[in-house]
Amino acid sequence: MNNVIMEVNDEIALVTINRPKSLNALNSETLAELDQCFDEISTRKDIKVLILTGSGQKAFVAGADISEMVNATPAEGRQMGMLAKQAFLKLETMPQVTIAAVNGYALGGGCEISMACDIRIASDNARFGQPETGLGILPGFGGTQRLARLIGKGRAKELIFTCDQIEAQEAYRIGLANKVVPQDELIDTCKKMAAKIISKGSYAISLAKEAINTGMDTDLSSGLTLEADLFGLSFSTHDKTEGMTAFLEKRKADLTDF
Ligand code: DAK
């Protein structure tokens, strides 16, 4: 791969978008590589958490690649949109937990790919924004949908209509970032959170993720039914027997299902 680097250690895949000269802007080649990378990770049992970041100290991802979009035809634009939709949905629905390590600008498609992750940890220099309407387009990699779901309709509309960039602390205040840390602690903080998540029941976490994701897009009653179904399914696992027995025997549980 030319633009994406993946390293796997301790059941964590660190995926770095590596186009620092254009602030890690997403072109079609990078989207295709990410799609391939997410496909691989989603089938690997030896990976429990994916951490997604950008290379360098300045940007996570500064959006879709404007130099590629400027002359694109509507058909090419649609093709790019479908590629991103496919890759982002894989990221959002994979059984692994996904953490965006937002190490600088997360603009347009950058903000959008971070929102397809389960959790966003921001460095103190991170800036989030949806500048698309200033370019005469609207967010097209899920921004109008995921931003409103994460921070509410009113705030999402304000960010999208004004193109304002917000700093990491403001992103934290409105619930877009889960945590803000100094830049030199960003990856370690993500890895520590990943290790804590890995120490829990990975299969149960994947079911909880599915219940939350699907439940957010449905009515409460259907969401609660799905939760009950998946809760019942968790009673069939080794981890459920081991987790509860270990508690009663006052020992640490050895949870292995995934
Ligand atoms: N695309 C291409 N190149 C980019 C880029 C981008 N998004 N962002 C930065 N670069 C390049 C700059 O052109 C510059 O290249 P050189 O001049 O050195 O060759 C280099 O990265 C460094 O950037 P700056 O010199 O501008 O650095 P500054 O510190 O001055 O400014 C900045 C940093 C992040 C504030 C600024 O670069 C900036 O405003 N960047 C653009 C942000 C932006 O508007 N992003 C695009 C949002 S639109 C679609 C669906 C969705 C989308 C597209 C299609 N379909 C359904 C088809 C998504 C669209 C977007 O994401």
mmCIF file of C-alpha atoms and ligand atoms in Angstrom:
data_model
loop_
_atom_site.group_PDB
_atom_site.id
_atom_site.type_symbol
_atom_site.label_atom_id
_atom_site.label_comp_id
_atom_site.label_asym_id
_atom_site.label_seq_id
_atom_site.Cartn_x
_atom_site.Cartn_y
_atom_site.Cartn_z
ATOM 1 C CA MET A 1 0.000 0.000 0.000
ATOM 2 C CA ASN A 2 1.250 3.491 -0.827
ATOM 3 C CA ASN A 3 -0.747 5.665 1.556
ATOM 4 C CA VAL A 4 -1.764 3.485 4.487
ATOM 5 C CA ILE A 5 0.516 1.835 7.037
ATOM 6 C CA MET A 6 -0.690 -0.923 9.341
ATOM 7 C CA GLU A 7 1.265 -2.249 12.334
ATOM 8 C CA VAL A 8 -0.141 -4.966 14.596
ATOM 9 C CA ASN A 9 1.076 -5.429 18.170
ATOM 10 C CA ASP A 10 -0.602 -6.785 21.302
ATOM 11 C CA GLU A 11 -3.905 -7.359 19.459
ATOM 12 C CA ILE A 12 -3.992 -3.686 18.412
ATOM 13 C CA ALA A 13 -3.788 -2.568 14.763
ATOM 14 C CA LEU A 14 -2.346 0.927 14.423
ATOM 15 C CA VAL A 15 -3.457 2.216 11.012
ATOM 16 C CA THR A 16 -1.783 5.421 9.826
ATOM 17 C CA ILE A 17 -2.993 7.452 6.861
ATOM 18 C CA ASN A 18 0.313 8.515 5.387
ATOM 19 C CA ARG A 19 0.133 11.472 2.968
ATOM 20 C CA PRO A 20 1.751 14.137 5.125
ATOM 21 C CA LYS A 21 2.532 16.481 2.207
ATOM 22 C CA SER A 22 -1.196 16.986 1.631
ATOM 23 C CA LEU A 23 -2.081 16.747 5.334
ATOM 24 C CA ASN A 24 -3.287 13.160 4.840
ATOM 25 C CA ALA A 25 -6.087 14.236 2.487
ATOM 26 C CA LEU A 26 -8.191 11.303 1.289
ATOM 27 C CA ASN A 27 -7.845 10.600 -2.431
ATOM 28 C CA SER A 28 -9.409 7.624 -4.208
ATOM 29 C CA GLU A 29 -6.281 5.513 -3.888
ATOM 30 C CA THR A 30 -6.168 6.066 -0.118
ATOM 31 C CA LEU A 31 -9.880 5.287 0.240
ATOM 32 C CA ALA A 32 -9.380 2.029 -1.698
ATOM 33 C CA GLU A 33 -6.409 1.111 0.512
ATOM 34 C CA LEU A 34 -8.376 1.872 3.674
ATOM 35 C CA ASP A 35 -11.235 -0.262 2.376
ATOM 36 C CA GLN A 36 -8.824 -3.160 1.824
ATOM 37 C CA CYS A 37 -7.226 -2.646 5.224
ATOM 38 C CA PHE A 38 -10.619 -2.596 7.036
ATOM 39 C CA ASP A 39 -11.625 -5.768 5.178
ATOM 40 C CA GLU A 40 -8.523 -7.535 6.408
ATOM 41 C CA ILE A 41 -8.849 -6.341 10.006
ATOM 42 C CA SER A 42 -12.521 -7.264 10.269
ATOM 43 C CA THR A 43 -11.693 -10.936 9.584
ATOM 44 C CA ARG A 44 -8.646 -11.162 11.861
ATOM 45 C CA LYS A 45 -9.272 -12.720 15.258
ATOM 46 C CA ASP A 46 -5.856 -11.621 16.478
ATOM 47 C CA ILE A 47 -6.881 -7.927 16.269
ATOM 48 C CA LYS A 48 -9.275 -6.626 18.923
ATOM 49 C CA VAL A 49 -8.844 -2.862 18.584
ATOM 50 C CA LEU A 50 -8.046 -0.615 15.613
ATOM 51 C CA ILE A 51 -6.442 2.772 16.261
ATOM 52 C CA LEU A 52 -6.700 5.113 13.258
ATOM 53 C CA THR A 53 -4.418 8.137 13.004
ATOM 54 C CA GLY A 54 -2.708 10.463 10.530
ATOM 55 C CA SER A 55 1.013 10.816 9.955
ATOM 56 C CA GLY A 56 2.905 13.855 11.204
ATOM 57 C CA GLN A 57 2.073 16.300 13.982
ATOM 58 C CA LYS A 58 -0.219 18.653 12.117
ATOM 59 C CA ALA A 59 -3.130 16.734 10.694
ATOM 60 C CA PHE A 60 -5.282 13.709 11.289
ATOM 61 C CA VAL A 61 -6.957 14.108 7.878
ATOM 62 C CA ALA A 62 -7.542 17.522 6.234
ATOM 63 C CA GLY A 63 -10.520 16.239 4.240
ATOM 64 C CA ALA A 64 -11.069 14.693 0.874
ATOM 65 C CA ASP A 65 -8.350 15.546 -1.645
ATOM 66 C CA ILE A 66 -9.444 18.836 -3.216
ATOM 67 C CA SER A 67 -6.882 18.569 -6.034
ATOM 68 C CA GLU A 68 -8.505 15.312 -7.118
ATOM 69 C CA MET A 69 -12.085 16.581 -6.686
ATOM 70 C CA VAL A 70 -11.655 19.877 -8.521
ATOM 71 C CA ASN A 71 -11.967 18.373 -12.011
ATOM 72 C CA ALA A 72 -14.023 15.314 -11.135
ATOM 73 C CA THR A 73 -17.176 14.638 -13.148
ATOM 74 C CA PRO A 74 -20.440 13.876 -11.326
ATOM 75 C CA ALA A 75 -19.924 10.192 -12.164
ATOM 76 C CA GLU A 76 -16.414 10.231 -10.712
ATOM 77 C CA GLY A 77 -17.697 12.098 -7.662
ATOM 78 C CA ARG A 78 -20.353 9.466 -7.129
ATOM 79 C CA GLN A 79 -17.805 6.678 -7.502
ATOM 80 C CA MET A 80 -15.603 8.319 -4.872
ATOM 81 C CA GLY A 81 -18.603 8.789 -2.579
ATOM 82 C CA MET A 82 -19.611 5.123 -2.911
ATOM 83 C CA LEU A 83 -16.048 4.007 -2.200
ATOM 84 C CA ALA A 84 -15.971 6.108 0.963
ATOM 85 C CA LYS A 85 -19.431 4.941 2.014
ATOM 86 C CA GLN A 86 -18.312 1.320 1.710
ATOM 87 C CA ALA A 87 -15.022 1.851 3.577
ATOM 88 C CA PHE A 88 -16.571 3.974 6.347
ATOM 89 C CA LEU A 89 -19.401 1.470 6.900
ATOM 90 C CA LYS A 90 -16.851 -1.336 7.238
ATOM 91 C CA LEU A 91 -15.006 0.771 9.803
ATOM 92 C CA GLU A 92 -18.197 1.529 11.687
ATOM 93 C CA THR A 93 -19.572 -2.008 11.781
ATOM 94 C CA MET A 94 -16.472 -4.191 12.156
ATOM 95 C CA PRO A 95 -16.542 -6.359 15.310
ATOM 96 C CA GLN A 96 -13.348 -4.740 16.581
ATOM 97 C CA VAL A 97 -13.434 -1.547 18.631
ATOM 98 C CA THR A 98 -12.176 1.442 16.637
ATOM 99 C CA ILE A 99 -10.488 4.492 18.142
ATOM 100 C CA ALA A 100 -9.625 7.614 16.142
ATOM 101 C CA ALA A 101 -6.422 9.178 17.460
ATOM 102 C CA VAL A 102 -7.103 12.682 16.154
ATOM 103 C CA ASN A 103 -3.649 14.258 16.031
ATOM 104 C CA GLY A 104 -4.415 17.599 14.359
ATOM 105 C CA TYR A 105 -6.822 18.864 11.694
ATOM 106 C CA ALA A 106 -9.884 16.647 11.256
ATOM 107 C CA LEU A 107 -11.731 18.556 8.563
ATOM 108 C CA GLY A 108 -14.453 17.473 6.143
ATOM 109 C CA GLY A 109 -13.813 13.819 5.303
ATOM 110 C CA GLY A 110 -11.324 13.770 8.215
ATOM 111 C CA CYS A 111 -13.974 14.684 10.749
ATOM 112 C CA GLU A 112 -16.286 12.239 8.995
ATOM 113 C CA ILE A 113 -13.913 9.250 9.132
ATOM 114 C CA SER A 114 -13.253 9.983 12.828
ATOM 115 C CA MET A 115 -17.017 9.844 13.421
ATOM 116 C CA ALA A 116 -17.203 6.403 11.807
ATOM 117 C CA CYS A 117 -14.939 5.234 14.663
ATOM 118 C CA ASP A 118 -16.409 4.143 18.000
ATOM 119 C CA ILE A 119 -14.314 6.582 20.074
ATOM 120 C CA ARG A 120 -12.363 9.794 19.330
ATOM 121 C CA ILE A 121 -9.353 10.783 21.415
ATOM 122 C CA ALA A 122 -7.991 14.190 20.417
ATOM 123 C CA SER A 123 -4.577 15.750 20.893
ATOM 124 C CA ASP A 124 -4.626 19.264 22.323
ATOM 125 C CA ASN A 125 -3.839 20.773 18.889
ATOM 126 C CA ALA A 126 -6.699 18.971 17.114
ATOM 127 C CA ARG A 127 -9.284 20.997 15.220
ATOM 128 C CA PHE A 128 -12.562 19.621 13.927
ATOM 129 C CA GLY A 129 -14.783 21.112 11.231
ATOM 130 C CA GLN A 130 -16.943 20.543 8.170
ATOM 131 C CA PRO A 131 -15.762 23.169 5.630
ATOM 132 C CA GLU A 132 -17.644 21.698 2.653
ATOM 133 C CA THR A 133 -20.302 24.382 2.202
ATOM 134 C CA GLY A 134 -17.476 26.903 1.741
ATOM 135 C CA LEU A 135 -16.367 24.797 -1.256
ATOM 136 C CA GLY A 136 -19.866 24.738 -2.701
ATOM 137 C CA ILE A 137 -20.593 21.149 -1.714
ATOM 138 C CA LEU A 138 -22.109 19.545 1.358
ATOM 139 C CA PRO A 139 -20.592 16.902 3.626
ATOM 140 C CA GLY A 140 -20.756 13.707 1.590
ATOM 141 C CA PHE A 141 -18.949 11.086 3.635
ATOM 142 C CA GLY A 142 -21.696 10.837 6.260
ATOM 143 C CA GLY A 143 -21.207 14.218 7.960
ATOM 144 C CA THR A 144 -24.827 15.333 7.819
ATOM 145 C CA GLN A 145 -25.884 12.044 9.394
ATOM 146 C CA ARG A 146 -23.192 11.066 11.895
ATOM 147 C CA LEU A 147 -22.477 14.580 13.220
ATOM 148 C CA ALA A 148 -26.149 15.199 13.995
ATOM 149 C CA ARG A 149 -26.407 11.829 15.723
ATOM 150 C CA LEU A 150 -23.287 12.523 17.817
ATOM 151 C CA ILE A 151 -23.754 16.139 18.874
ATOM 152 C CA GLY A 152 -27.406 16.857 18.043
ATOM 153 C CA LYS A 153 -29.142 18.534 15.137
ATOM 154 C CA GLY A 154 -28.695 22.148 16.253
ATOM 155 C CA ARG A 155 -24.951 22.004 16.830
ATOM 156 C CA ALA A 156 -24.401 19.903 13.680
ATOM 157 C CA LYS A 157 -26.268 22.473 11.602
ATOM 158 C CA GLU A 158 -24.245 25.319 13.122
ATOM 159 C CA LEU A 159 -20.912 23.613 12.310
ATOM 160 C CA ILE A 160 -21.975 22.660 8.778
ATOM 161 C CA PHE A 161 -23.606 26.011 7.937
ATOM 162 C CA THR A 162 -20.801 28.223 9.349
ATOM 163 C CA CYS A 163 -17.781 25.991 8.446
ATOM 164 C CA ASP A 164 -16.351 27.016 11.845
ATOM 165 C CA GLN A 165 -13.402 24.973 13.034
ATOM 166 C CA ILE A 166 -13.587 24.017 16.689
ATOM 167 C CA GLU A 167 -10.683 23.258 18.984
ATOM 168 C CA ALA A 168 -10.184 19.994 20.822
ATOM 169 C CA GLN A 169 -11.569 21.259 24.148
ATOM 170 C CA GLU A 170 -14.752 22.490 22.478
ATOM 171 C CA ALA A 171 -15.074 19.163 20.663
ATOM 172 C CA TYR A 172 -14.784 17.492 24.068
ATOM 173 C CA ARG A 173 -17.373 19.836 25.598
ATOM 174 C CA ILE A 174 -19.981 19.006 22.938
ATOM 175 C CA GLY A 175 -19.274 15.268 22.948
ATOM 176 C CA LEU A 176 -17.439 15.002 19.646
ATOM 177 C CA ALA A 177 -14.170 14.025 21.348
ATOM 178 C CA ASN A 178 -14.175 11.550 24.253
ATOM 179 C CA LYS A 179 -10.930 12.880 25.732
ATOM 180 C CA VAL A 180 -8.231 15.484 25.045
ATOM 181 C CA VAL A 181 -4.571 14.781 25.810
ATOM 182 C CA PRO A 182 -1.187 16.379 25.032
ATOM 183 C CA GLN A 183 -0.049 15.381 21.552
ATOM 184 C CA ASP A 184 2.963 13.380 22.752
ATOM 185 C CA GLU A 185 0.654 11.234 24.916
ATOM 186 C CA LEU A 186 -1.983 10.615 22.250
ATOM 187 C CA ILE A 187 -1.017 7.178 20.948
ATOM 188 C CA ASP A 188 -0.099 5.880 24.413
ATOM 189 C CA THR A 189 -3.460 7.039 25.765
ATOM 190 C CA CYS A 190 -5.236 5.236 22.918
ATOM 191 C CA LYS A 191 -3.176 2.096 23.503
ATOM 192 C CA LYS A 192 -3.946 2.151 27.246
ATOM 193 C CA MET A 193 -7.657 2.450 26.521
ATOM 194 C CA ALA A 194 -7.318 -0.339 23.945
ATOM 195 C CA ALA A 195 -5.606 -2.602 26.500
ATOM 196 C CA LYS A 196 -8.417 -1.986 28.994
ATOM 197 C CA ILE A 197 -11.023 -2.827 26.326
ATOM 198 C CA ILE A 198 -9.096 -5.967 25.300
ATOM 199 C CA SER A 199 -9.094 -7.171 28.924
ATOM 200 C CA LYS A 200 -12.932 -7.355 28.840
ATOM 201 C CA GLY A 201 -15.047 -9.833 26.885
ATOM 202 C CA SER A 202 -14.337 -9.065 23.225
ATOM 203 C CA TYR A 203 -17.304 -11.009 21.895
ATOM 204 C CA ALA A 204 -19.648 -9.304 24.370
ATOM 205 C CA ILE A 205 -18.206 -5.934 23.325
ATOM 206 C CA SER A 206 -18.843 -6.714 19.657
ATOM 207 C CA LEU A 207 -22.476 -7.553 20.491
ATOM 208 C CA ALA A 208 -22.833 -4.346 22.538
ATOM 209 C CA LYS A 209 -21.391 -2.364 19.614
ATOM 210 C CA GLU A 210 -23.923 -3.918 17.260
ATOM 211 C CA ALA A 211 -26.780 -3.180 19.688
ATOM 212 C CA ILE A 212 -25.723 0.469 20.061
ATOM 213 C CA ASN A 213 -25.115 1.067 16.349
ATOM 214 C CA THR A 214 -28.293 -0.616 15.160
ATOM 215 C CA GLY A 215 -30.350 0.697 18.067
ATOM 216 C CA MET A 216 -29.423 4.320 17.304
ATOM 217 C CA ASP A 217 -30.961 3.945 13.854
ATOM 218 C CA THR A 218 -34.219 2.416 15.007
ATOM 219 C CA ASP A 219 -37.074 3.074 17.416
ATOM 220 C CA LEU A 220 -36.544 2.362 21.137
ATOM 221 C CA SER A 221 -38.770 -0.695 21.263
ATOM 222 C CA SER A 222 -36.975 -2.409 18.339
ATOM 223 C CA GLY A 223 -33.614 -1.447 19.859
ATOM 224 C CA LEU A 224 -34.594 -2.979 23.188
ATOM 225 C CA THR A 225 -35.715 -6.165 21.436
ATOM 226 C CA LEU A 226 -32.387 -6.377 19.620
ATOM 227 C CA GLU A 227 -30.604 -5.832 22.946
ATOM 228 C CA ALA A 228 -32.627 -8.659 24.531
ATOM 229 C CA ASP A 229 -31.785 -10.965 21.602
ATOM 230 C CA LEU A 230 -28.059 -10.245 21.793
ATOM 231 C CA PHE A 231 -28.136 -10.430 25.604
ATOM 232 C CA GLY A 232 -29.653 -13.911 25.236
ATOM 233 C CA LEU A 233 -26.970 -14.843 22.709
ATOM 234 C CA SER A 234 -24.247 -13.854 25.190
ATOM 235 C CA PHE A 235 -25.620 -16.521 27.558
ATOM 236 C CA SER A 236 -24.445 -19.172 25.087
ATOM 237 C CA THR A 237 -20.775 -18.221 25.379
ATOM 238 C CA HIS A 238 -17.798 -19.600 27.225
ATOM 239 C CA ASP A 239 -17.080 -16.051 28.428
ATOM 240 C CA LYS A 240 -20.437 -15.772 30.205
ATOM 241 C CA THR A 241 -19.830 -18.992 32.161
ATOM 242 C CA GLU A 242 -16.209 -18.095 32.860
ATOM 243 C CA GLY A 243 -16.924 -14.457 33.757
ATOM 244 C CA MET A 244 -19.647 -15.250 36.256
ATOM 245 C CA THR A 245 -17.894 -18.307 37.734
ATOM 246 C CA ALA A 246 -14.685 -16.296 38.179
ATOM 247 C CA PHE A 247 -16.618 -13.594 40.028
ATOM 248 C CA LEU A 248 -18.162 -16.126 42.402
ATOM 249 C CA GLU A 249 -14.791 -17.817 42.915
ATOM 250 C CA LYS A 250 -13.181 -14.398 43.551
ATOM 251 C CA ARG A 251 -10.593 -14.795 40.796
ATOM 252 C CA LYS A 252 -9.746 -12.930 37.589
ATOM 253 C CA ALA A 253 -11.797 -14.096 34.599
ATOM 254 C CA ASP A 254 -10.062 -15.533 31.543
ATOM 255 C CA LEU A 255 -12.268 -14.198 28.744
ATOM 256 C CA THR A 256 -11.351 -15.587 25.332
ATOM 257 C CA ASP A 257 -14.393 -15.460 23.024
ATOM 258 C CA PHE A 258 -14.228 -13.308 19.900
HETATM 259 N N1 DAK B 1 -6.828 18.339 -0.267
HETATM 260 C C1 DAK B 1 -5.675 18.456 -0.952
HETATM 261 N N2 DAK B 1 -4.569 19.073 -0.476
HETATM 262 C C2 DAK B 1 -4.660 19.575 0.756
HETATM 263 C C3 DAK B 1 -5.834 19.490 1.537
HETATM 264 C C4 DAK B 1 -6.959 18.822 0.971
HETATM 265 N N3 DAK B 1 -8.109 18.648 1.624
HETATM 266 N N4 DAK B 1 -5.601 20.103 2.722
HETATM 267 C C5 DAK B 1 -4.350 20.548 2.681
HETATM 268 N N5 DAK B 1 -3.756 20.236 1.509
HETATM 269 C C6 DAK B 1 -2.402 20.549 1.069
HETATM 270 C C7 DAK B 1 -2.265 22.017 0.743
HETATM 271 O O1 DAK B 1 -2.711 22.272 -0.561
HETATM 272 C C8 DAK B 1 -0.761 22.199 0.889
HETATM 273 O O2 DAK B 1 -0.125 21.676 -0.252
HETATM 274 P P1 DAK B 1 1.142 22.436 -0.918
HETATM 275 O O3 DAK B 1 0.672 23.820 -1.215
HETATM 276 O O4 DAK B 1 2.209 22.391 0.169
HETATM 277 O O5 DAK B 1 1.475 21.606 -2.113
HETATM 278 C C9 DAK B 1 -0.418 21.284 2.050
HETATM 279 O O6 DAK B 1 -1.500 20.346 2.155
HETATM 280 C C10 DAK B 1 -0.309 22.020 3.373
HETATM 281 O O7 DAK B 1 -1.510 22.763 3.571
HETATM 282 P P2 DAK B 1 -1.537 24.343 3.863
HETATM 283 O O8 DAK B 1 -0.323 25.021 3.285
HETATM 284 O O9 DAK B 1 -2.865 24.833 3.453
HETATM 285 O O10 DAK B 1 -1.392 24.346 5.450
HETATM 286 P P3 DAK B 1 -1.961 25.421 6.478
HETATM 287 O O11 DAK B 1 -1.336 25.103 7.786
HETATM 288 O O12 DAK B 1 -1.799 26.798 5.934
HETATM 289 O O13 DAK B 1 -3.529 25.128 6.556
HETATM 290 C C11 DAK B 1 -5.511 23.723 6.688
HETATM 291 C C12 DAK B 1 -3.985 23.910 7.051
HETATM 292 C C13 DAK B 1 -5.902 22.316 7.084
HETATM 293 C C14 DAK B 1 -6.344 24.730 7.503
HETATM 294 C C15 DAK B 1 -5.681 23.988 5.183
HETATM 295 O O14 DAK B 1 -4.757 23.160 4.473
HETATM 296 C C16 DAK B 1 -7.047 23.692 4.692
HETATM 297 O O15 DAK B 1 -7.986 24.485 4.863
HETATM 298 N N6 DAK B 1 -7.195 22.538 4.001
HETATM 299 C C17 DAK B 1 -8.401 22.204 3.327
HETATM 300 C C18 DAK B 1 -9.480 21.781 4.290
HETATM 301 C C19 DAK B 1 -10.685 21.387 3.522
HETATM 302 O O16 DAK B 1 -11.427 22.229 2.984
HETATM 303 N N7 DAK B 1 -10.835 20.062 3.331
HETATM 304 C C20 DAK B 1 -11.765 19.513 2.356
HETATM 305 C C21 DAK B 1 -13.129 19.456 2.940
HETATM 306 S S1 DAK B 1 -14.232 18.887 1.702
HETATM 307 C C22 DAK B 1 -17.630 13.244 -1.682
HETATM 308 C C23 DAK B 1 -18.019 13.239 -0.406
HETATM 309 C C24 DAK B 1 -17.320 13.920 0.544
HETATM 310 C C25 DAK B 1 -16.244 14.648 0.193
HETATM 311 C C26 DAK B 1 -15.820 14.644 -1.071
HETATM 312 C C27 DAK B 1 -16.510 13.934 -2.048
HETATM 313 N N8 DAK B 1 -18.367 12.566 -2.675
HETATM 314 C C28 DAK B 1 -19.639 11.955 -2.271
HETATM 315 C C29 DAK B 1 -17.881 12.421 -3.925
HETATM 316 C C30 DAK B 1 -15.542 15.350 1.209
HETATM 317 C C31 DAK B 1 -15.142 16.594 0.998
HETATM 318 C C32 DAK B 1 -14.270 17.258 1.949
HETATM 319 O O17 DAK B 1 -13.652 16.695 2.816
#
